[in-house]
PDB file of C-alpha atoms in Angstrom:
ATOM      1  CA  ASN A 299      20.721   5.406  -2.532  1.00 53.00           C
ATOM      2  CA  ALA A 300      20.665   4.240  -6.128  1.00 73.00           C
ATOM      3  CA  GLY A 301      19.581   0.712  -6.871  1.00 91.00           C
ATOM      4  CA  VAL A 302      21.400  -1.819  -8.998  1.00 95.00           C
ATOM      5  CA  MET A 303      22.364  -0.277 -12.319  1.00 96.00           C
ATOM      6  CA  GLN A 304      22.877  -2.087 -15.588  1.00 97.00           C
ATOM      7  CA  ASN A 305      23.950  -0.822 -18.965  1.00 96.00           C
ATOM      8  CA  PRO A 306      23.244  -0.865 -21.704  1.00 97.00           C
ATOM      9  CA  ARG A 307      19.530  -1.585 -21.325  1.00 96.00           C
ATOM     10  CA  HIS A 308      19.311  -2.851 -24.873  1.00 97.00           C
ATOM     11  CA  LEU A 309      22.131  -4.262 -26.950  1.00 98.00           C
ATOM     12  CA  VAL A 310      22.009  -5.472 -30.540  1.00 98.00           C
ATOM     13  CA  ARG A 311      24.853  -7.533 -31.929  1.00 98.00           C
ATOM     14  CA  ARG A 312      25.448  -9.492 -35.100  1.00 97.00           C
ATOM     15  CA  ARG A 313      26.527 -13.103 -34.914  1.00 97.00           C
ATOM     16  CA  GLY A 314      30.228 -13.382 -34.144  1.00 97.00           C
ATOM     17  CA  GLN A 315      30.519 -10.023 -32.380  1.00 98.00           C
ATOM     18  CA  GLU A 316      31.256  -9.487 -28.713  1.00 98.00           C
ATOM     19  CA  ALA A 317      28.773  -8.321 -26.099  1.00 98.00           C
ATOM     20  CA  ARG A 318      29.787  -6.567 -22.872  1.00 98.00           C
ATOM     21  CA  LEU A 319      27.189  -6.135 -20.163  1.00 98.00           C
ATOM     22  CA  ARG A 320      27.863  -3.960 -17.121  1.00 98.00           C
ATOM     23  CA  CYS A 321      26.435  -4.092 -13.631  1.00 97.00           C
ATOM     24  CA  SER A 322      26.970  -1.645 -10.784  1.00 97.00           C
ATOM     25  CA  PRO A 323      25.732  -3.093  -7.486  1.00 95.00           C
ATOM     26  CA  MET A 324      23.919  -1.156  -4.825  1.00 92.00           C
ATOM     27  CA  LYS A 325      26.146   0.983  -2.649  1.00 89.00           C
ATOM     28  CA  GLY A 326      27.796  -1.150  -0.005  1.00 85.00           C
ATOM     29  CA  HIS A 327      27.026  -4.446  -1.736  1.00 87.00           C
ATOM     30  CA  SER A 328      30.019  -6.615  -2.519  1.00 87.00           C
ATOM     31  CA  HIS A 329      28.219  -9.680  -3.908  1.00 90.00           C
ATOM     32  CA  VAL A 330      27.050  -9.788  -7.520  1.00 94.00           C
ATOM     33  CA  TYR A 331      25.062 -12.481  -9.321  1.00 95.00           C
ATOM     34  CA  TRP A 332      24.260 -12.788 -13.013  1.00 97.00           C
ATOM     35  CA  TYR A 333      21.109 -14.513 -14.282  1.00 97.00           C
ATOM     36  CA  ARG A 334      19.828 -15.144 -17.780  1.00 97.00           C
ATOM     37  CA  GLN A 335      16.147 -15.110 -18.718  1.00 94.00           C
ATOM     38  CA  LEU A 336      15.112 -16.595 -22.029  1.00 89.00           C
ATOM     39  CA  PRO A 337      11.764 -15.415 -23.474  1.00 81.00           C
ATOM     40  CA  GLU A 338       8.834 -16.681 -21.393  1.00 77.00           C
ATOM     41  CA  GLU A 339      11.110 -18.627 -19.065  1.00 82.00           C
ATOM     42  CA  GLY A 340      12.405 -18.282 -15.538  1.00 86.00           C
ATOM     43  CA  LEU A 341      15.729 -16.884 -14.489  1.00 94.00           C
ATOM     44  CA  LYS A 342      18.748 -19.179 -14.631  1.00 95.00           C
ATOM     45  CA  PHE A 343      21.783 -18.622 -12.463  1.00 95.00           C
ATOM     46  CA  MET A 344      25.025 -18.024 -14.337  1.00 96.00           C
ATOM     47  CA  VAL A 345      27.754 -16.773 -12.017  1.00 96.00           C
ATOM     48  CA  TYR A 346      28.330 -15.374  -8.540  1.00 93.00           C
ATOM     49  CA  LEU A 347      31.182 -12.980  -7.838  1.00 93.00           C
ATOM     50  CA  GLN A 348      32.658 -11.043  -4.997  1.00 90.00           C
ATOM     51  CA  LYS A 349      35.189  -8.281  -5.467  1.00 87.00           C
ATOM     52  CA  GLU A 350      38.037  -9.683  -7.586  1.00 88.00           C
ATOM     53  CA  ASN A 351      36.853 -13.279  -7.106  1.00 92.00           C
ATOM     54  CA  ILE A 352      34.590 -15.680  -8.957  1.00 93.00           C
ATOM     55  CA  ILE A 353      32.846 -17.721  -6.271  1.00 89.00           C
ATOM     56  CA  ASP A 354      30.543 -19.932  -8.342  1.00 90.00           C
ATOM     57  CA  GLU A 355      30.416 -20.106 -12.134  1.00 93.00           C
ATOM     58  CA  SER A 356      28.550 -23.385 -12.355  1.00 92.00           C
ATOM     59  CA  GLY A 357      25.736 -21.895 -14.443  1.00 93.00           C
ATOM     60  CA  MET A 358      27.909 -20.201 -17.022  1.00 95.00           C
ATOM     61  CA  PRO A 359      28.749 -21.903 -20.331  1.00 94.00           C
ATOM     62  CA  LYS A 360      32.396 -22.944 -20.418  1.00 91.00           C
ATOM     63  CA  GLU A 361      33.052 -21.353 -23.777  1.00 94.00           C
ATOM     64  CA  ARG A 362      32.571 -17.769 -24.959  1.00 97.00           C
ATOM     65  CA  PHE A 363      31.269 -16.495 -21.587  1.00 97.00           C
ATOM     66  CA  SER A 364      33.341 -14.805 -18.899  1.00 97.00           C
ATOM     67  CA  ALA A 365      32.669 -12.550 -15.935  1.00 97.00           C
ATOM     68  CA  GLU A 366      34.660 -10.294 -13.699  1.00 96.00           C
ATOM     69  CA  PHE A 367      34.128  -7.958 -10.766  1.00 95.00           C
ATOM     70  CA  PRO A 368      37.241  -5.822 -10.407  1.00 92.00           C
ATOM     71  CA  LYS A 369      38.298  -3.970  -7.302  1.00 90.00           C
ATOM     72  CA  GLU A 370      37.169  -0.725  -8.921  1.00 90.00           C
ATOM     73  CA  GLY A 371      34.305  -0.372 -11.346  1.00 92.00           C
ATOM     74  CA  PRO A 372      31.301  -2.442 -12.359  1.00 95.00           C
ATOM     75  CA  SER A 373      30.975  -6.154 -12.843  1.00 97.00           C
ATOM     76  CA  ILE A 374      31.256  -7.180 -16.483  1.00 98.00           C
ATOM     77  CA  LEU A 375      29.637 -10.136 -18.235  1.00 98.00           C
ATOM     78  CA  ARG A 376      31.363 -10.735 -21.535  1.00 98.00           C
ATOM     79  CA  ILE A 377      30.048 -12.902 -24.346  1.00 98.00           C
ATOM     80  CA  GLN A 378      32.407 -13.543 -27.225  1.00 97.00           C
ATOM     81  CA  GLN A 379      31.337 -14.586 -30.724  1.00 97.00           C
ATOM     82  CA  VAL A 380      27.640 -14.256 -29.931  1.00 97.00           C
ATOM     83  CA  VAL A 381      25.117 -16.623 -31.499  1.00 96.00           C
ATOM     84  CA  ARG A 382      21.349 -16.244 -31.914  1.00 95.00           C
ATOM     85  CA  GLY A 383      20.768 -18.499 -28.895  1.00 94.00           C
ATOM     86  CA  ASP A 384      22.435 -15.889 -26.681  1.00 96.00           C
ATOM     87  CA  SER A 385      19.479 -13.546 -27.232  1.00 96.00           C
ATOM     88  CA  ALA A 386      17.935 -13.102 -23.790  1.00 96.00           C
ATOM     89  CA  ALA A 387      17.528 -10.705 -20.908  1.00 96.00           C
ATOM     90  CA  TYR A 388      20.538 -10.687 -18.616  1.00 97.00           C
ATOM     91  CA  PHE A 389      19.901  -9.559 -15.061  1.00 96.00           C
ATOM     92  CA  CYS A 390      22.401  -8.892 -12.375  1.00 96.00           C
ATOM     93  CA  ALA A 391      21.572  -8.800  -8.683  1.00 95.00           C
ATOM     94  CA  SER A 392      23.550  -7.650  -5.697  1.00 92.00           C
ATOM     95  CA  SER A 393      23.422  -8.463  -2.018  1.00 88.00           C
ATOM     96  CA  LEU A 394      25.044  -7.330   1.154  1.00 81.00           C
ATOM     97  CA  GLY A 395      26.314 -10.827   1.791  1.00 70.00           C
ATOM     98  CA  GLN A 396      25.847 -10.737   5.522  1.00 55.00           C
ATOM     99  CA  GLY A 397      23.147 -10.050   8.103  1.00 47.00           C
ATOM    100  CA  ARG A 398      19.780 -10.414   6.365  1.00 52.00           C
ATOM    101  CA  MET A 399      20.026 -13.718   4.622  1.00 54.00           C
ATOM    102  CA  ASN A 400      20.767 -13.491   0.963  1.00 62.00           C
ATOM    103  CA  GLU A 401      18.267 -10.815  -0.085  1.00 82.00           C
ATOM    104  CA  GLN A 402      19.130 -10.028  -3.683  1.00 88.00           C
ATOM    105  CA  PHE A 403      18.155  -6.817  -5.431  1.00 91.00           C
ATOM    106  CA  PHE A 404      17.875  -6.965  -9.192  1.00 94.00           C
ATOM    107  CA  GLY A 405      18.908  -4.484 -11.812  1.00 95.00           C
ATOM    108  CA  PRO A 406      16.676  -3.517 -14.763  1.00 94.00           C
ATOM    109  CA  GLY A 407      18.374  -6.009 -17.059  1.00 96.00           C
ATOM    110  CA  THR A 408      20.120  -5.847 -20.410  1.00 97.00           C
ATOM    111  CA  ARG A 409      18.139  -7.180 -23.319  1.00 96.00           C
ATOM    112  CA  LEU A 410      20.551  -8.693 -25.819  1.00 97.00           C
ATOM    113  CA  THR A 411      19.388  -9.314 -29.351  1.00 97.00           C
ATOM    114  CA  VAL A 412      21.649 -11.212 -31.720  1.00 97.00           C
ATOM    115  CA  LEU A 413      20.856 -10.737 -35.382  1.00 95.00           C
TER     116      LEU A 413
ATOM    117  CA  GLY B 150      21.720 -29.539  -7.755  1.00 81.00           C
ATOM    118  CA  GLU B 151      18.553 -27.866  -6.569  1.00 88.00           C
ATOM    119  CA  ASN B 152      15.415 -28.102  -8.699  1.00 93.00           C
ATOM    120  CA  VAL B 153      12.346 -25.922  -8.145  1.00 96.00           C
ATOM    121  CA  GLU B 154       8.983 -26.728  -9.689  1.00 96.00           C
ATOM    122  CA  GLN B 155       6.229 -24.100  -9.776  1.00 97.00           C
ATOM    123  CA  HIS B 156       2.494 -24.474 -10.449  1.00 97.00           C
ATOM    124  CA  PRO B 157       0.320 -23.371 -12.052  1.00 97.00           C
ATOM    125  CA  SER B 158       1.997 -21.780 -15.057  1.00 95.00           C
ATOM    126  CA  THR B 159      -0.988 -19.460 -15.562  1.00 97.00           C
ATOM    127  CA  LEU B 160      -3.640 -18.332 -13.107  1.00 98.00           C
ATOM    128  CA  SER B 161      -6.654 -16.206 -13.856  1.00 98.00           C
ATOM    129  CA  VAL B 162      -8.825 -14.808 -11.060  1.00 97.00           C
ATOM    130  CA  GLN B 163     -11.519 -12.199 -10.556  1.00 97.00           C
ATOM    131  CA  GLU B 164     -10.705  -9.061  -8.636  1.00 97.00           C
ATOM    132  CA  GLY B 165     -11.213  -9.673  -4.931  1.00 97.00           C
ATOM    133  CA  ASP B 166     -10.583 -13.420  -5.137  1.00 97.00           C
ATOM    134  CA  SER B 167      -7.570 -15.159  -3.630  1.00 97.00           C
ATOM    135  CA  ALA B 168      -4.662 -16.566  -5.623  1.00 98.00           C
ATOM    136  CA  VAL B 169      -2.383 -19.403  -4.566  1.00 98.00           C
ATOM    137  CA  ILE B 170       0.885 -20.384  -6.251  1.00 98.00           C
ATOM    138  CA  LYS B 171       2.766 -23.489  -5.164  1.00 98.00           C
ATOM    139  CA  CYS B 172       6.412 -24.521  -5.421  1.00 98.00           C
ATOM    140  CA  THR B 173       8.339 -27.635  -4.528  1.00 97.00           C
ATOM    141  CA  TYR B 174      12.071 -27.961  -4.103  1.00 96.00           C
ATOM    142  CA  SER B 175      14.366 -30.933  -4.159  1.00 95.00           C
ATOM    143  CA  ASP B 176      17.301 -30.134  -1.882  1.00 91.00           C
ATOM    144  CA  SER B 177      16.451 -30.447   1.809  1.00 89.00           C
ATOM    145  CA  ALA B 178      19.411 -28.168   2.580  1.00 87.00           C
ATOM    146  CA  SER B 179      17.627 -25.168   1.038  1.00 90.00           C
ATOM    147  CA  ASN B 180      16.932 -22.673   3.781  1.00 88.00           C
ATOM    148  CA  TYR B 181      15.816 -19.439   2.126  1.00 88.00           C
ATOM    149  CA  PHE B 182      12.761 -19.004  -0.120  1.00 93.00           C
ATOM    150  CA  PRO B 183      12.023 -15.630  -1.735  1.00 93.00           C
ATOM    151  CA  TRP B 184       9.163 -14.718  -4.041  1.00 96.00           C
ATOM    152  CA  TYR B 185       9.615 -12.207  -6.848  1.00 96.00           C
ATOM    153  CA  LYS B 186       7.083 -10.271  -8.906  1.00 97.00           C
ATOM    154  CA  GLN B 187       8.037  -9.312 -12.440  1.00 94.00           C
ATOM    155  CA  GLU B 188       5.950  -6.973 -14.549  1.00 94.00           C
ATOM    156  CA  LEU B 189       6.346  -7.042 -18.306  1.00 90.00           C
ATOM    157  CA  GLY B 190       9.757  -5.732 -19.322  1.00 87.00           C
ATOM    158  CA  LYS B 191      10.709  -4.876 -15.761  1.00 91.00           C
ATOM    159  CA  ARG B 192      13.115  -6.221 -13.169  1.00 92.00           C
ATOM    160  CA  PRO B 193      12.117  -8.948 -10.690  1.00 93.00           C
ATOM    161  CA  GLN B 194      11.166  -7.384  -7.370  1.00 94.00           C
ATOM    162  CA  LEU B 195      11.217  -9.165  -4.046  1.00 93.00           C
ATOM    163  CA  ILE B 196       7.740  -9.200  -2.504  1.00 96.00           C
ATOM    164  CA  ILE B 197       8.176 -11.582   0.411  1.00 95.00           C
ATOM    165  CA  ASP B 198      10.592 -14.210   1.652  1.00 91.00           C
ATOM    166  CA  ILE B 199      10.707 -16.915   4.266  1.00 90.00           C
ATOM    167  CA  ARG B 200      13.482 -18.760   6.050  1.00 85.00           C
ATOM    168  CA  SER B 201      13.475 -22.403   6.984  1.00 81.00           C
ATOM    169  CA  ASN B 202      13.061 -21.734  10.698  1.00 79.00           C
ATOM    170  CA  VAL B 203       9.626 -20.159  10.087  1.00 78.00           C
ATOM    171  CA  GLY B 204       6.425 -21.850   8.893  1.00 89.00           C
ATOM    172  CA  GLU B 205       4.438 -18.818   7.792  1.00 93.00           C
ATOM    173  CA  LYS B 206       4.954 -15.145   7.132  1.00 92.00           C
ATOM    174  CA  LYS B 207       2.429 -12.404   6.291  1.00 95.00           C
ATOM    175  CA  ASP B 208       2.720  -8.942   4.854  1.00 93.00           C
ATOM    176  CA  GLN B 209      -0.651  -7.249   4.346  1.00 95.00           C
ATOM    177  CA  ARG B 210      -2.411  -9.143   1.511  1.00 96.00           C
ATOM    178  CA  ILE B 211       0.515 -11.483   0.867  1.00 97.00           C
ATOM    179  CA  ALA B 212       1.469 -14.563   2.844  1.00 97.00           C
ATOM    180  CA  VAL B 213       3.911 -17.393   2.335  1.00 97.00           C
ATOM    181  CA  THR B 214       3.814 -20.824   3.959  1.00 96.00           C
ATOM    182  CA  LEU B 215       6.607 -23.371   4.138  1.00 95.00           C
ATOM    183  CA  ASN B 216       6.399 -27.111   4.769  1.00 94.00           C
ATOM    184  CA  LYS B 217       9.970 -28.357   5.224  1.00 92.00           C
ATOM    185  CA  THR B 218       8.951 -31.994   5.588  1.00 92.00           C
ATOM    186  CA  ALA B 219       7.129 -32.016   2.267  1.00 93.00           C
ATOM    187  CA  LYS B 220       9.618 -29.567   0.716  1.00 95.00           C
ATOM    188  CA  HIS B 221       7.036 -27.193  -0.611  1.00 95.00           C
ATOM    189  CA  PHE B 222       6.124 -23.558  -0.105  1.00 96.00           C
ATOM    190  CA  SER B 223       3.230 -21.449  -1.317  1.00 97.00           C
ATOM    191  CA  LEU B 224       2.367 -17.833  -2.008  1.00 98.00           C
ATOM    192  CA  HIS B 225      -1.097 -16.621  -1.050  1.00 98.00           C
ATOM    193  CA  ILE B 226      -2.497 -13.319  -2.293  1.00 98.00           C
ATOM    194  CA  THR B 227      -5.836 -12.255  -0.846  1.00 97.00           C
ATOM    195  CA  GLU B 228      -8.243  -9.611  -2.159  1.00 97.00           C
ATOM    196  CA  THR B 229      -6.475  -9.538  -5.496  1.00 97.00           C
ATOM    197  CA  GLN B 230      -6.375  -6.318  -7.493  1.00 97.00           C
ATOM    198  CA  PRO B 231      -5.703  -5.719 -11.211  1.00 96.00           C
ATOM    199  CA  GLU B 232      -2.282  -4.284 -10.321  1.00 96.00           C
ATOM    200  CA  ASP B 233      -1.329  -7.707  -8.908  1.00 97.00           C
ATOM    201  CA  SER B 234      -1.269  -8.961 -12.511  1.00 97.00           C
ATOM    202  CA  ALA B 235       2.324  -9.988 -13.276  1.00 97.00           C
ATOM    203  CA  VAL B 236       4.616 -13.008 -13.445  1.00 95.00           C
ATOM    204  CA  TYR B 237       5.478 -14.439 -10.045  1.00 97.00           C
ATOM    205  CA  PHE B 238       8.610 -16.498  -9.430  1.00 96.00           C
ATOM    206  CA  CYS B 239       9.495 -18.592  -6.441  1.00 97.00           C
ATOM    207  CA  ALA B 240      13.115 -19.376  -5.668  1.00 95.00           C
ATOM    208  CA  ALA B 241      15.205 -21.431  -3.284  1.00 94.00           C
ATOM    209  CA  SER B 242      18.687 -20.921  -1.957  1.00 88.00           C
ATOM    210  CA  ILE B 243      21.151 -22.808   0.169  1.00 79.00           C
ATOM    211  CA  ARG B 244      23.370 -20.914   2.478  1.00 69.00           C
ATOM    212  CA  ARG B 245      26.541 -22.662   3.538  1.00 63.00           C
ATOM    213  CA  ALA B 246      28.993 -20.400   5.330  1.00 59.00           C
ATOM    214  CA  GLY B 247      32.086 -20.207   3.188  1.00 53.00           C
ATOM    215  CA  GLY B 248      30.660 -22.577   0.569  1.00 45.00           C
ATOM    216  CA  THR B 249      30.553 -21.911  -3.138  1.00 44.00           C
ATOM    217  CA  SER B 250      26.781 -22.273  -3.363  1.00 46.00           C
ATOM    218  CA  TYR B 251      26.169 -19.355  -1.049  1.00 63.00           C
ATOM    219  CA  GLY B 252      23.714 -16.907  -2.530  1.00 74.00           C
ATOM    220  CA  LYS B 253      22.759 -18.687  -5.722  1.00 84.00           C
ATOM    221  CA  LEU B 254      18.995 -18.616  -6.332  1.00 91.00           C
ATOM    222  CA  THR B 255      17.267 -21.446  -8.187  1.00 94.00           C
ATOM    223  CA  PHE B 256      14.021 -20.154  -9.689  1.00 95.00           C
ATOM    224  CA  GLY B 257      10.776 -21.823 -10.567  1.00 95.00           C
ATOM    225  CA  GLN B 258       9.379 -21.474 -14.075  1.00 94.00           C
ATOM    226  CA  GLY B 259       7.037 -18.645 -13.169  1.00 95.00           C
ATOM    227  CA  THR B 260       3.266 -18.143 -12.890  1.00 96.00           C
ATOM    228  CA  ILE B 261       1.456 -15.607 -15.037  1.00 96.00           C
ATOM    229  CA  LEU B 262      -1.241 -14.138 -12.791  1.00 98.00           C
ATOM    230  CA  THR B 263      -4.075 -12.219 -14.419  1.00 97.00           C
ATOM    231  CA  VAL B 264      -6.586 -10.413 -12.222  1.00 97.00           C
ATOM    232  CA  HIS B 265      -9.746  -9.450 -14.099  1.00 96.00           C
ATOM    233  CA  PRO B 266     -11.587  -6.309 -12.948  1.00 93.00           C
TER     234      PRO B 266
END
């Protein structure tokens, strides 16, 4: 049973370009969370999605950032017109959403560097 | 919203000693408290968690205690080993059935633990 998958693992973009980060949850998991980790800081919640629905996007900047989790395929975190301050590690986590309370399993992360 | 404070930010111990990391939270509705270990460049990995209906939980050399009244919880690692060296994060979560905050983890700032051989 594969764990949470993220790709790409490393992404380099120039200012103004778009970044697309993908997350495939663990098999059977229908809840996906995205977190951002700035260098030498903790993880900050961005958005929580279930299949085809955004449940909580309170941690996501209102502009340039969007997320989706379609019925088929991975969850996508999209950053438009990237700026240097977007450079960070972006982790997604998935959970079963029922039974064992809220245990979240993290992917390996995508390290975004904006030049 | 929830706020989680974690101390100390760095902790250095000798192999075999115990290590204690403490966290406080602000929202009394928080009812789930996981601890994650993150090695350099790797993903956070769940090492232990505790729910608000339990005061203490142990798993081999790791234990977590929770004081709901004081709103703080602690991670205890006994007989530390060099491979315990990593960044440790505490987190808190509120589960409200059907509510929008379900599942969201609020993390502490992290503790860099170094175990010297």
